[in-house]
GROMACS .gro file of C-alpha atoms in nm:
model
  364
    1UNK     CA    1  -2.247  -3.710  -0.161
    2UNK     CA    2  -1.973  -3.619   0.096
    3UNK     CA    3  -2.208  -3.479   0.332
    4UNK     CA    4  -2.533  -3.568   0.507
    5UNK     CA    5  -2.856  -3.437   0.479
    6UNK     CA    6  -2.857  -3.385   0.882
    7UNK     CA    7  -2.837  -3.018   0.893
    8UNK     CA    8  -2.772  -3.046   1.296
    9UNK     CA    9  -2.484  -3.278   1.289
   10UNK     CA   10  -2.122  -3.106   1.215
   11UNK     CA   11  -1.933  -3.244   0.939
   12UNK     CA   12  -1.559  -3.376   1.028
   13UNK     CA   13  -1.297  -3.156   0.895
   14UNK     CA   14  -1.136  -3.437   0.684
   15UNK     CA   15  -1.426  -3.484   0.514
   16UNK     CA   16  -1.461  -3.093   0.428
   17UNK     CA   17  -1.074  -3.102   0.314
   18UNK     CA   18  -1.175  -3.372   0.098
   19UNK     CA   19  -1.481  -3.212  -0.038
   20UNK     CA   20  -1.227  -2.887  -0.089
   21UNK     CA   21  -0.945  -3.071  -0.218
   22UNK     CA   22  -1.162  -3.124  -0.527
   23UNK     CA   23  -1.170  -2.774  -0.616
   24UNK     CA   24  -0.842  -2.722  -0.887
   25UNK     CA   25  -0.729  -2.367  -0.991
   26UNK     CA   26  -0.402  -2.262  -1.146
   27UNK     CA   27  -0.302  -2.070  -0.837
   28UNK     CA   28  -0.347  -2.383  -0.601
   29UNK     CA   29  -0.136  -2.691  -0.554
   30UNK     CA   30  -0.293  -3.062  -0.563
   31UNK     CA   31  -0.393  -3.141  -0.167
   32UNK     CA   32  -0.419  -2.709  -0.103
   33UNK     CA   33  -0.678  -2.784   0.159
   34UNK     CA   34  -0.480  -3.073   0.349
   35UNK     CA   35  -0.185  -2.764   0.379
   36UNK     CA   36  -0.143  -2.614   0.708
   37UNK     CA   37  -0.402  -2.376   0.837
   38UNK     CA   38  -0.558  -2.341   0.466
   39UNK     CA   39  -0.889  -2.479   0.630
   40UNK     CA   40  -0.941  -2.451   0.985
   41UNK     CA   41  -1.233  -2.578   1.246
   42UNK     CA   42  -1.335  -2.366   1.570
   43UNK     CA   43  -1.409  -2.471   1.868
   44UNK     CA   44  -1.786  -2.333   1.768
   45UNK     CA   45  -1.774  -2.522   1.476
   46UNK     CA   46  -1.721  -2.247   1.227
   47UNK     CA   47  -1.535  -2.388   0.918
   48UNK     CA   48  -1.252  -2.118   0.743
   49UNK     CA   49  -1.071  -2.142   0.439
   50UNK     CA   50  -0.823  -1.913   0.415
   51UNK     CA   51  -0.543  -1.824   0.152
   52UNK     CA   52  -0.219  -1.675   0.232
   53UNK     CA   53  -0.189  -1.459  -0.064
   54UNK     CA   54  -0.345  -1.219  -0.279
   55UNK     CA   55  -0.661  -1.411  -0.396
   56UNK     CA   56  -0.947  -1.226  -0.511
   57UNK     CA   57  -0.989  -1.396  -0.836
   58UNK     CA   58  -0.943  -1.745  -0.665
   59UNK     CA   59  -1.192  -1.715  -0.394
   60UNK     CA   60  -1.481  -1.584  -0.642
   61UNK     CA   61  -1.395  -1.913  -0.836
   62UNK     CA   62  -1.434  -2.119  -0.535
   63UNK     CA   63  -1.728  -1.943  -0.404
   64UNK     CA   64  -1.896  -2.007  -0.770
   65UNK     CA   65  -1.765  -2.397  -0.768
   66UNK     CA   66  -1.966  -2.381  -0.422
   67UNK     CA   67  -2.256  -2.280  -0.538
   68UNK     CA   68  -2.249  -2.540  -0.871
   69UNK     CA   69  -2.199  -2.778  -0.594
   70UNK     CA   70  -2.517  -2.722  -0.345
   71UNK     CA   71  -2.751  -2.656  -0.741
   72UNK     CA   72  -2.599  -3.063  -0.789
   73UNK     CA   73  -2.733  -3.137  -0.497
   74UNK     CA   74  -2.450  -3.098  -0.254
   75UNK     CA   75  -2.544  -3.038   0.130
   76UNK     CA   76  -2.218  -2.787   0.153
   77UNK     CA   77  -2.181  -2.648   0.523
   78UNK     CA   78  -2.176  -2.276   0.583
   79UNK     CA   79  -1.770  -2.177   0.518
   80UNK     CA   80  -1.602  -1.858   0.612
   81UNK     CA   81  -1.349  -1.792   0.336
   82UNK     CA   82  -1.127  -1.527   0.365
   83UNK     CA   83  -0.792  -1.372   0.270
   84UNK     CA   84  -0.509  -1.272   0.498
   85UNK     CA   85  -0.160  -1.273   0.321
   86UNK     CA   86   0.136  -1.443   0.500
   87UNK     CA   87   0.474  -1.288   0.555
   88UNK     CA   88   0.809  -1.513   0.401
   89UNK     CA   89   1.104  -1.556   0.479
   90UNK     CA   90   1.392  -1.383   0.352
   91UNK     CA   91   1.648  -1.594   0.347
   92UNK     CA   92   1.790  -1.515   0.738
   93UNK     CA   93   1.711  -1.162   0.723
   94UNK     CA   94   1.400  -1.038   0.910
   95UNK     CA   95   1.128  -0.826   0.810
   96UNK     CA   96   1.137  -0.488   0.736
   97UNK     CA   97   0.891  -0.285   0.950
   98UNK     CA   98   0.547  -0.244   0.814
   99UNK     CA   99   0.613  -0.514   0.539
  100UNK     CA  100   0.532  -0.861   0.476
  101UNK     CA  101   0.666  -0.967   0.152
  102UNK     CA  102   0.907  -0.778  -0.060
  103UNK     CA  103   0.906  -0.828  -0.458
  104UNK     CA  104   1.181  -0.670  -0.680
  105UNK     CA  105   1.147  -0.621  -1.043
  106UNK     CA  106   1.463  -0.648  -1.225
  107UNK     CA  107   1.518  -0.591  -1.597
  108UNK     CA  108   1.950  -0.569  -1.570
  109UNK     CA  109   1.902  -0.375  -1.905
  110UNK     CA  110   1.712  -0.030  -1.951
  111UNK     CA  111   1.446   0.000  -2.194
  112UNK     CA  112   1.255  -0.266  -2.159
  113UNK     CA  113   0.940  -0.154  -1.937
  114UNK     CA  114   1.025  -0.270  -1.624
  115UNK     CA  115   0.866   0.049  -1.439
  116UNK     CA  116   0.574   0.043  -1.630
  117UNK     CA  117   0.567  -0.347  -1.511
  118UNK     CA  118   0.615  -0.267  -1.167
  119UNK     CA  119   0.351   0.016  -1.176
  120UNK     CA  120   0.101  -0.211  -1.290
  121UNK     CA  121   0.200  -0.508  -1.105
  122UNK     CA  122   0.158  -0.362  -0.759
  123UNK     CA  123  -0.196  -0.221  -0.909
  124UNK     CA  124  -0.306  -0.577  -0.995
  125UNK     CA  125  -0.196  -0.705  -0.653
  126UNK     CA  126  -0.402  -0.440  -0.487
  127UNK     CA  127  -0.711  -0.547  -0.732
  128UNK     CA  128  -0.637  -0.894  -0.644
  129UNK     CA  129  -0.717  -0.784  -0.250
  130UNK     CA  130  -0.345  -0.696  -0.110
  131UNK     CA  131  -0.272  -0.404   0.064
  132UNK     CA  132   0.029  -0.303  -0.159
  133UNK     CA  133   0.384  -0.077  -0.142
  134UNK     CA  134   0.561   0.064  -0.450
  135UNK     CA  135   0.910   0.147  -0.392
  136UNK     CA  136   1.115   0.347  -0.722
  137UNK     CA  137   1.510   0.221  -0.606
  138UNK     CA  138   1.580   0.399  -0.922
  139UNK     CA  139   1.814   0.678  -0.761
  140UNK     CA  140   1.949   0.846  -1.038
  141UNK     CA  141   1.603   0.827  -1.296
  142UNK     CA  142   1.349   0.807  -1.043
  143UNK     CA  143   1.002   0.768  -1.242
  144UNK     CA  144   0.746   0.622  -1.035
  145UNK     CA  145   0.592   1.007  -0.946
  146UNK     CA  146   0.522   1.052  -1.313
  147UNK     CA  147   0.373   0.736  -1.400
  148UNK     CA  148   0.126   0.790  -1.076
  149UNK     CA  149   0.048   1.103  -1.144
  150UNK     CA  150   0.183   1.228  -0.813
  151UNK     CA  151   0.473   1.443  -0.970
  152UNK     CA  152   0.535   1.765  -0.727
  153UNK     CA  153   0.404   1.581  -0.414
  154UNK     CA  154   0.611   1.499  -0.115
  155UNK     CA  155   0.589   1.273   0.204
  156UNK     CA  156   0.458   1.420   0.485
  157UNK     CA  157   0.533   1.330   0.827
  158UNK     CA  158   0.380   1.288   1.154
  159UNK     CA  159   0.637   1.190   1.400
  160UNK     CA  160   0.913   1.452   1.254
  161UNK     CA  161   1.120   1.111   1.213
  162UNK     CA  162   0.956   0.918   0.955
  163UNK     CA  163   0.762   0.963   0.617
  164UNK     CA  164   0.451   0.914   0.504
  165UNK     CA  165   0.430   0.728   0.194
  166UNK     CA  166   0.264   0.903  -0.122
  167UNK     CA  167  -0.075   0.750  -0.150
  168UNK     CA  168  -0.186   0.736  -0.519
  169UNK     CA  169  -0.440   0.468  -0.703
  170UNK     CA  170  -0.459   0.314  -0.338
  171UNK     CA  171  -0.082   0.223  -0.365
  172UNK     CA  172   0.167   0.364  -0.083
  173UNK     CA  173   0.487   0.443  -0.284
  174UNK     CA  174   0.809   0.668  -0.191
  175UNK     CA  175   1.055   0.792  -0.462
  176UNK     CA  176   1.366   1.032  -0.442
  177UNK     CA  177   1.182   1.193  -0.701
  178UNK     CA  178   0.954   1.331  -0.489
  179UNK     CA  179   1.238   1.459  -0.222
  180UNK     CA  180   1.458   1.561  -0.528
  181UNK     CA  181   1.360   1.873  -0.752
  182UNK     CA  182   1.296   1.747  -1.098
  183UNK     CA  183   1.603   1.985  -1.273
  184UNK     CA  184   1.871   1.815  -1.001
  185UNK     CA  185   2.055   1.532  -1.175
  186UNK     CA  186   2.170   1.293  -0.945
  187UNK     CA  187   2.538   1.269  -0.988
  188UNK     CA  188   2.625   1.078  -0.675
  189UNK     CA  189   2.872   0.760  -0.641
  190UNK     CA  190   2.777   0.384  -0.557
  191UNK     CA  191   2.820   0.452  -0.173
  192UNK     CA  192   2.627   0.759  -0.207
  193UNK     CA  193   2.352   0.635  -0.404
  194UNK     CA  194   2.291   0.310  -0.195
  195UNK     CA  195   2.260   0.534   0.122
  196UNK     CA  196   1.995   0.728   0.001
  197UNK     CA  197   1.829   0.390  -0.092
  198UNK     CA  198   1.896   0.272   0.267
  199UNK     CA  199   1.683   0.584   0.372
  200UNK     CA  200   1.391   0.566   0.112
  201UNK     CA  201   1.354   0.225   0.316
  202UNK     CA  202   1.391   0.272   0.698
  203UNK     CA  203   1.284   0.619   0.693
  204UNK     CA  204   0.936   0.515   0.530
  205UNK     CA  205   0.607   0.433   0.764
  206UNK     CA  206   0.466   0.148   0.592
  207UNK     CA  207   0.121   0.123   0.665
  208UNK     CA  208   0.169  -0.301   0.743
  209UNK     CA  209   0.131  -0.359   0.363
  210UNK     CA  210   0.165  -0.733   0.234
  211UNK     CA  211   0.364  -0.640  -0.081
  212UNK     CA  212   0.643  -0.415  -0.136
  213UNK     CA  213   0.687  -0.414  -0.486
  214UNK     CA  214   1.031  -0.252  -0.532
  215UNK     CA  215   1.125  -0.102  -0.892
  216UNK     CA  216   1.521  -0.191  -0.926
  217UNK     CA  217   1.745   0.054  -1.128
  218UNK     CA  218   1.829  -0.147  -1.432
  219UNK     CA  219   2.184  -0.298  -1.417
  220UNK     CA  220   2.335  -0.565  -1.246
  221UNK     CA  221   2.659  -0.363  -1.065
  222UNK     CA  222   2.766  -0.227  -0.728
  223UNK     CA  223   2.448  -0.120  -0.655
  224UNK     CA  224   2.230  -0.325  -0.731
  225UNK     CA  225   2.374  -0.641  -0.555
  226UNK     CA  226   2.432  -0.460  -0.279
  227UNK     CA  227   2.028  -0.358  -0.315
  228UNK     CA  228   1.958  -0.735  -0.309
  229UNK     CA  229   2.216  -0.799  -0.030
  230UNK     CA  230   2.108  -0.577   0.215
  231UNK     CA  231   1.740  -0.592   0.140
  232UNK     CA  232   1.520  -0.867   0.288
  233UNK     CA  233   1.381  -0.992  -0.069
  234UNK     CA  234   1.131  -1.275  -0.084
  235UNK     CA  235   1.170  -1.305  -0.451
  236UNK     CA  236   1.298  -1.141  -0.785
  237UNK     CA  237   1.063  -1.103  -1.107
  238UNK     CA  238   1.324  -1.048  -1.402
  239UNK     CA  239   1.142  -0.826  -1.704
  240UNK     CA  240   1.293  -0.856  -2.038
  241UNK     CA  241   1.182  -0.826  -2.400
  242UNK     CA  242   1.179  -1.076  -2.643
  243UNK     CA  243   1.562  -0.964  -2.824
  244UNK     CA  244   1.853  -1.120  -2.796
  245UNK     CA  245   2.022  -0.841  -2.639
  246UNK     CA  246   1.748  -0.770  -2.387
  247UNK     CA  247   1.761  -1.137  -2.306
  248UNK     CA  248   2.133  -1.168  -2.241
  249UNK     CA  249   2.100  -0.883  -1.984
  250UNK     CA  250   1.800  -1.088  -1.842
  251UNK     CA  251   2.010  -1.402  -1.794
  252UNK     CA  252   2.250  -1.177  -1.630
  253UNK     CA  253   2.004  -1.055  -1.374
  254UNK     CA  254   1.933  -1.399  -1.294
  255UNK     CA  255   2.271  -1.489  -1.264
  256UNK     CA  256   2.303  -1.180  -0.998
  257UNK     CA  257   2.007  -1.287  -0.781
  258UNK     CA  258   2.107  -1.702  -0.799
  259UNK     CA  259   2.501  -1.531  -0.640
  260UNK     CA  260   2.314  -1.362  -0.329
  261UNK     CA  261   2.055  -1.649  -0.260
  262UNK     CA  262   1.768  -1.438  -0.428
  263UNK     CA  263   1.449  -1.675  -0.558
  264UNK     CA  264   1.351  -1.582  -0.887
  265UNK     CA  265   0.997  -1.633  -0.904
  266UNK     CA  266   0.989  -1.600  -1.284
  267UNK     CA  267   1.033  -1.392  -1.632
  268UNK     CA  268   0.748  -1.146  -1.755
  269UNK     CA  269   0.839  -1.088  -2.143
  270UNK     CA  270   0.730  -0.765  -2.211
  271UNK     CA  271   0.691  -0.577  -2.550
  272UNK     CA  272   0.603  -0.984  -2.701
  273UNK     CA  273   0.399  -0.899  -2.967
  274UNK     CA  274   0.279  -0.566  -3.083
  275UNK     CA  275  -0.066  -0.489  -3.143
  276UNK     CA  276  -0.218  -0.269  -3.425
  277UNK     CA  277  -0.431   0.020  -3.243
  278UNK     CA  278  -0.608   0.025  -3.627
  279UNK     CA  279  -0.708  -0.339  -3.706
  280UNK     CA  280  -0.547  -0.545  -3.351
  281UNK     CA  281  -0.300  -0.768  -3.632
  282UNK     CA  282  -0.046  -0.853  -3.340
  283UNK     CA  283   0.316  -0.889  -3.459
  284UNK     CA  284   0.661  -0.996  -3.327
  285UNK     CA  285   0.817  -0.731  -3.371
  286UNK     CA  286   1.125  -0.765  -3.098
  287UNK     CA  287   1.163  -1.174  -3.203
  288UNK     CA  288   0.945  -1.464  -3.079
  289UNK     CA  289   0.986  -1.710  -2.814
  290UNK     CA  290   1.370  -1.579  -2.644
  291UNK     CA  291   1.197  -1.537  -2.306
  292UNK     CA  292   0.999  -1.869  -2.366
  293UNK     CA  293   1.308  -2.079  -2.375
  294UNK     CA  294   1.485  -1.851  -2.122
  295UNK     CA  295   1.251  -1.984  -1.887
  296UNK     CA  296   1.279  -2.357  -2.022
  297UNK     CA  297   1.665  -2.340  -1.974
  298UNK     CA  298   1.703  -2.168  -1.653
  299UNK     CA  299   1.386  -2.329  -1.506
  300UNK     CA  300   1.172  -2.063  -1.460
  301UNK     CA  301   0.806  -2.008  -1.489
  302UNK     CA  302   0.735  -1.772  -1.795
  303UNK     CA  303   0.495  -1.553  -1.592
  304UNK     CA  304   0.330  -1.320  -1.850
  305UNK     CA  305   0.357  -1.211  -2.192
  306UNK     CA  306   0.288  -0.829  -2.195
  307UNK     CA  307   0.193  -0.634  -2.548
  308UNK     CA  308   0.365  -0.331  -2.688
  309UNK     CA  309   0.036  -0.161  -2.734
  310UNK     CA  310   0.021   0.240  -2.752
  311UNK     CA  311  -0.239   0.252  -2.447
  312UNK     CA  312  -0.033   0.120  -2.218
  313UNK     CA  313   0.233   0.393  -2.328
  314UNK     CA  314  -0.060   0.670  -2.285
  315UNK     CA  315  -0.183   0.553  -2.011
  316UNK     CA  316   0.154   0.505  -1.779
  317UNK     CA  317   0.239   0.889  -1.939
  318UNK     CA  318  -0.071   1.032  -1.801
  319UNK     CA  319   0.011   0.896  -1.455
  320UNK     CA  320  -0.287   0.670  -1.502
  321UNK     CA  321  -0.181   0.301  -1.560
  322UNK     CA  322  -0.371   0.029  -1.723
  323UNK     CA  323  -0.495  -0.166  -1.423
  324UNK     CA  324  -0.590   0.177  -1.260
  325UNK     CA  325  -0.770   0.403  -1.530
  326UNK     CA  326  -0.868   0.082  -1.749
  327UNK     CA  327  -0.955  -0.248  -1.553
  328UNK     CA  328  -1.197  -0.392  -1.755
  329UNK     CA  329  -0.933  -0.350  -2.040
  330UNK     CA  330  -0.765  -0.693  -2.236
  331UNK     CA  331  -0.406  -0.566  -2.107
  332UNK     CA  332  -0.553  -0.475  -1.771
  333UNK     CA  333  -0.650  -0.853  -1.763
  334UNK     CA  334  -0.242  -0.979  -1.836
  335UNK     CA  335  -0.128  -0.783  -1.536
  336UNK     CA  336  -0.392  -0.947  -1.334
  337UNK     CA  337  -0.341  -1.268  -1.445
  338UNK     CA  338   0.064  -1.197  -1.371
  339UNK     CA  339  -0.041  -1.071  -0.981
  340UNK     CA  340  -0.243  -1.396  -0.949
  341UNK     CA  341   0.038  -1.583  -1.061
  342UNK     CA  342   0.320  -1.384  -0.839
  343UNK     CA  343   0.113  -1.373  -0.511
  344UNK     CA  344   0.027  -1.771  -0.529
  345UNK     CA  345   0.399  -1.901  -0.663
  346UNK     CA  346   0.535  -1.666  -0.393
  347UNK     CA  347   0.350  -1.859  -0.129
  348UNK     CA  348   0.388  -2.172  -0.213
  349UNK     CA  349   0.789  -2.147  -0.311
  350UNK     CA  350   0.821  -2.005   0.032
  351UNK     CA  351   0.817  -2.039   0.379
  352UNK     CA  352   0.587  -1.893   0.632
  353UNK     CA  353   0.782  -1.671   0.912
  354UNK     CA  354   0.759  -1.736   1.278
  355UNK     CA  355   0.455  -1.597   1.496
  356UNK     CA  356   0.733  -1.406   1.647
  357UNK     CA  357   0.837  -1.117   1.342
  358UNK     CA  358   1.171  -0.943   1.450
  359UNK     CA  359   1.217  -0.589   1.238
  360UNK     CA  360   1.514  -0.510   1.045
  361UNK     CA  361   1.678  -0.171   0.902
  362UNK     CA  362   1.847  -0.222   0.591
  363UNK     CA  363   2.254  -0.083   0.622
  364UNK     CA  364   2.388   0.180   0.475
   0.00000   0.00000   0.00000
């Protein structure tokens, strides 16, 4: 037993980061509970755990270990456990206003379902417990307002300076599509397109959201390294597909992100298998294990493997996606298991910021 059966004496906090430190969960590292400020002791005695990151999922498994604890007999004290996500650094750049952590998703190729990633993505990290930012840095094929349904809305604004983002399936997103009639092709030049970018993201209110999950236009050119230059990034997530093709472009994007000092958190392999909607036979048909040893070689985590599954299609059409109109769903469950995964490796690959956040407005 690690505690005593005196109810009125306090247990010492070593002893309740051992007790902790025996909990194991695939978004924790061994010794989480010796880590800074993870669990905490007030001067009333109140014990905290809290996790940095998006953690829903983890902290119903430790309050269930808990409670399998105290049925074996276990004298557990009374712990507050909570969730309040930390902002990272950014390399030397500071925060953006409003924002604690920003994640692009890059596919360097088109095609592959890197929006529809993103989409759900930032919709798992909300159902994981984040307060959560979509961003479509797709300038000239803006498709974020279709896939949340919020095609023919616009920002509003209440100091006559800044927008309001578009709320929609409790995300806070902002698009040129919604400032940009649907029939106007945008036809503008690098310089051109990477100031409007520049004023998606200082001109947006961003309602202190812990992600900013920022849809990259696919490619790996002018624009988008100067995207990842003059945006504070905490980390990339590369989409590809298993092909050979899709996975050359892939290595390229990581290739672009290693040349501006951009963590790659990981690959998501989209499209891996398809799955019959008549009889659920899944097959390969884009190839088998590319992004696998893609990750082995460049030494990256492999962070999901998505299906090509009509559904998913359907759903992101109807400007309903997955993790929104179907949670309970199998596929819902990949993107949630890929949030879990890019919320805890964020953390603990990074580095908290100072107490003292300085704001930054990204160049144009």
């Amino acid at each position: 037993m690690f505690f005593g059966r005196n109810k009125n004496s306090q247990p010492d906090l070593d002893t309740v980061k051992t007790f902790l430190n025996q909990f194991t969960h695939a978004s924790l590292v061994e010794g989480w509970a010796d880590k800074q400020g993870m669990v905490t002791q007030a001067k009333s005695g109140e014990l905290k755990v809290s996790f940095p990151f998006a953690a829903s999922s983890l902290i119903q498994a430790l309050r269930d270990w808990i409670e399998t604890q105290k049925t074996a007999g276990e004298d557990v004290p009374a712990l507050v456990i909570e969730q309040k996500v930390a902002p990272l650094k950014a390399g030397e750049k500071p925060l953006i206003k409003g924002v604690k952590n920003v994640i692009v998703v890059s596919s360097a190729k088109g095609g592959v379902g890197k929006s529809t990633t993103s989409v759900n993505l930032a919709l798992a990290l909300r159902a994981q417990g984040a307060k959560v930012g979509i961003l479509d840095a797709d300038i000239y094929g803006p498709s974020l307002p279709i896939m949340l349904g919020t095609k023919g809305k616009q920002p509003t604004t209440l100091d006559g300076k800044t927008m309001e983002p578009v709320e929609a399936h409790g995300l806070f997103s902002n698009s040129i599509g919604y400032l940009v009639p649907d029939e106007n092709a945008m036809v503008w030049r690098g310089p051109m397109a990477s100031k409007a970018f520049a004023q998606l993201v200082n001109e947006t209110h961003w309602p202190d959201v812990d992600y900013l999950v920022v849809d990259m236009p696919p490619g790996t050119g002018d624009i988008q390294l100067s995207l990842a230059q003059q945006f504070p990034v905490t980390a990339a997530v590369v989409v590809t597909t298993p092909q050979d093709l899709a996975l050359a472009d892939a290595i390229k994007g990581v290739a672009m992100f290693e040349k501006v000092a951009v963590p790659v958190l990981g690959v998501v392999e989209n499209m891996s298998y398809h799955i019959c909607s008549q009889c659920g036979h899944h097959e390969p048909i884009f190839g088998q294990g590319g992004a696998v040893k893609m990750a082995s070689d460049y030494g990256l985590s492999l962070l999901a493997q998505v299906p090509l599954h009509i559904s998913i299609r359907e759903d992101i059409d109807a400007g309903a996606p997955t993790v929104a109109s179907k949670p309970e769903s199998e596929h819902a469950d990949v993107y949630l298991a890929l949030a879990e995964k890019v919320a805890s490796q964020l953390f603990w690959h990074g580095e908290r910021v100072a107490d003292q956040i300085s704001i930054t407005t990204v160049s144009e």
